[in-house]
Amino acid sequence: MFEEKEKKTQEVQGVVVQLQHFSLHDGDGIRTTLFLAGCPLRCRWCANPESWEQTPLKAPGTGKILRRWMQVEEILSEVRRQMIFYRASGGGVTYSGGEPTVQLGFLRSLVDAMSHLGIHQAMETCGFFSWEAAGDILQKMDAIFVDVKVMDPLAHKELTGVDNRLILANIKKMSRLNIPLVIRIPLIPDVNDHEENLKALADFIRNQVPESSVELLPYHTLGLEKHKQLGLQSPQYGYRPPTHDERKRSAAIFEKAGISVICY
Amino acid sequence: MKPVATDVLITDRVESARQSYIHSKPTICTERARIWTASHRQTEGEPIPIRRAKAFKAACEQLPVSIFEGELLVGTPGSYRRTGVLTPEFSWRWVDQEMDHFDKRPQDPYYISQEQREFLRKEVFPYWNEKSLEEVFLKQLPPETSKILVDTGIIDNDSKWRQAVGEVTPDYQDVLFVKGYQCIFKEATEAFEQLEMNSLVNIEKREFYQSVMLAAEGIMTLAERYADEATRMAAALDKTDDEAAIHRREELMEIARVCRKVPAKPPETFREALQFVWFVQLSGILSENPLALNLGRFDQYMAPYYEADLAAGRLTEAQALELVESLWIKLSEWVWTISANTANYFAGYNQFQNLTVGGRKRDGSDATNPLSYLCLKATETVKTHQPGLSVRVHADCPEAFLMAVTRLVATGTGFPAIHNDTAGYQMMLNAGYAAEDARDWSNCGCVVPHFRKTGEWTAAVNVNFGAALEYALNSGRSRLTGEQMGISEQPLERFDNFEAIKSAFFKQLAYLIKHSVIGTVLAQKLHMDLVPRPFLSTCVDGCLQSGKDLSRGGAVYNVGPVLTGIGLGVVANGLMAVKKLVFDEKTATLKNIHEALDADWAGFETLRELALAVPKYGNDQEEVDRLAVEISDFYYRETQRYKDAFGSPFNTAFMGISNYVPTGKIVGALPCGRKAQAPLTEGVSPFVGSDVHSPLSAMRSAAKINHDVHSGGTLLNLRLNQELVNTERGLRNVAAMIRAFFSLGAFHVQFNTVSNEVLRAAQENPEDYRDLLVRVAGYSTQFIHLSPEMQEAIIARNSHMLM
């Protein structure tokens, strides 16, 4: 489907935020989630600001390692110890971040190595990447989770720092890969949970990626503390988590459109 | 009656019995002790086995017979709903010393009246003075052993001389249900009559068979008396026209019919089989107040009756469930009477009546049947602490069964204990069983794979590994008292390499093992002389054929006593800390360590931080985990060198119970950063709060221990976030964890789901809960690392989910 115009890059190391085993909410079964450093977006509600940049980092004050270099081999040796749990549960590895495609060569090396081991692989992506550069990696996934925050391009740029047209175009391409696709929507009251936005989202999904399902991720405030730890100014937007009723109301919009709403 | 298939419902009858179990105070009934003593006054000069059997029979003839309101299964060991009995032939001194405070002790209090206490001191205790097993044992125990064995927490076997042994699994499959007690009586009589008193062997056999005849008469008499009582109560309702009373009269007449039939004759229905089981259990209780009188593979031996009744339309699933629940309540009502010391080791009124479901059959095929599920359901419904419900999970076990197991885990009761069928089989082979028998194992007590045709002390001695490490590092002395308790050793500062320190630990451990053996073999010898077990000998295959009491090795198999190691994890951590800090990284000297431990770390906070940062067992880190394996392998080799009274090699175990708490109380600070008197570690579990990676890493570490050689069983306790088990998807992941853990070769895991109580405790003592994972949103993190607000949010969510 994609012609190899140039040799795809491979890197033996990359910068990692965290390797989290016993991860139960990023795909099927028991998984290891690999949080890769670097993100092209700056979402105002981001709960993982430590994953924005791509350089190694220790927390100011405590000295706790927040981002560090890791070798592919180092990651594989940890993953091998977890394989017995993946096999028993139907789990595997999930690439997350940050945005995993930012360190493309590193990601490609990891994906090739994991494929070789026969490990189930999933990716959580913001969708903001060059398909030409990263499409081959997406193809090798067993499941893809992609975020859509708001449908209006201008609002998207204001809230995340980037336009959403590339993201939506990539999602359409993802849908043609025949890989289970989950559209993840962060639910932030008074920001993106109004009916107009959610209906537009539902329309997009029904028309463009009908085989996918939706997972709603209610906003939480844990990220605020992390900002403090990083010495960053805490965002002053005053977001709040949605109430139970708000969550139900939002879910109903998708369900009404015939889209399955799932929860990991 | 309502159907059970869709939801867990409880009948009024069971609920009312359950409420009375929850609200009744455990009360001592002195009747058994009174009758036992009076009988012994009348049998002076007769052979001991016959005297014990006559006392048992007298108890069966004279104990008060009570049928409580609404009961379907009948029989109680004393006058109260929750009765504990006293066994002065084993020990009365602790009762004398402790009973004035029975109701005030912190662990497992009992109620006993002033009148009863006076009666015991006047009529019962004086008779047993100098005669009880405890007194004889203590008199004969060598002083060197006594110094570390008696109420010290260093090595402990008081449940083998202050108490009866218990640890029997009655053989319903091949003996009791097949024969019934009339037949057992007849066989014993025939054997007795064929023996002339012309040899020592024959004299002893005659005594044995006579004791069995008396025991068989005893249990049949007891059942007859219940039949009479039921008949009497039914007659009292003869003239009534109240509908409920008429219904109850019918039930009482059925009770009378059942009790006239079993256990004299083999049972033919599910109901009869259940009542048979309870009469056997009750008689076992009366005979010796046993620990771990197990119900074995209940789903296997009860299945034929269940299936036949269902097929014949005599029984519905709902009725069967009600009957099983009634048995669960009966098992929970009687109270195991134990000393304050023993209660520290076996906390929670726990009688350890283990009941095992699932697993493989003798031919290796899957044994799971509808009763396996029914038992899980009964425990979920009545939530009684007995029976100790265990499941065997094998590689080809039905997914539906494993999911039913995880659903019971989700209720947060700690049940069931989940066992690896294959590891149990390997442990049995290692203990010397034939392959078919090895496949037929069931749990005894806590986590001991056991076979019913066996005489074995499955929890013979608790051995304190922490004490052994302390003596190695402290010139053989207790750090808390300064007293020489181990073998004398050079001062810590003189060691110049890690291997020498490790060897010193092994030397101290070997010393504790040796004295554990001395205390056990002496107790075995005295049990043969003083406390033969005529009734329980009827329950174990081999005794009747060999003409030998269970205590004398009459069973088909005699398996060596189990020495339980306590503190494996904490000792591996301690040795690892010394190695890292002193010899690898040289950040501390042995002198520093010695001083820090003497000061219980006070003034050595920085060193303690360094010690806490050294890798700990339970995180899948190779070096420290390998130390744990090396220690457990040494323990096995050293213990197996010794043979018990029957020539069987001693066995090892890493079991839990609550022994890691009292054993910790006598051990000073340890080099891993543990403070003085803090608990040690249970079974093969990591030190509390130190397995900070994930439950999966704890599982991988625990699975590195060579479980298959520790025939006395191994135990892993893990905390699970309540939220994890709130969804079907979460339960599937728990099932996967179990399968993966077992495929790594481990034997047992028990999950404690994390309730809000636990979360509150974690807020109070964060250091003990460093391993506690909770899901925040999208990912899991350590609870204690969350801000107070976030912790409150998690607690609020947990409560929400539980509703």
CSV table of C-alpha atoms in Angstrom, one decimal, chain A residues 11 55 70 109 149 162 200 217 223:
chain,number,residue,atom,x,y,z
A,11,GLU,CA,17.3,3.9,16.4
A,55,THR,CA,15.3,15.4,26.5
A,70,MET,CA,16.6,3.6,27.3
A,109,SER,CA,13.0,-0.6,16.2
A,149,LYS,CA,-10.6,16.4,21.1
A,162,VAL,CA,-2.3,22.4,16.4
A,200,ALA,CA,-20.1,16.5,15.0
A,217,LEU,CA,-11.9,9.7,29.1
A,223,GLY,CA,-1.9,16.5,36.1
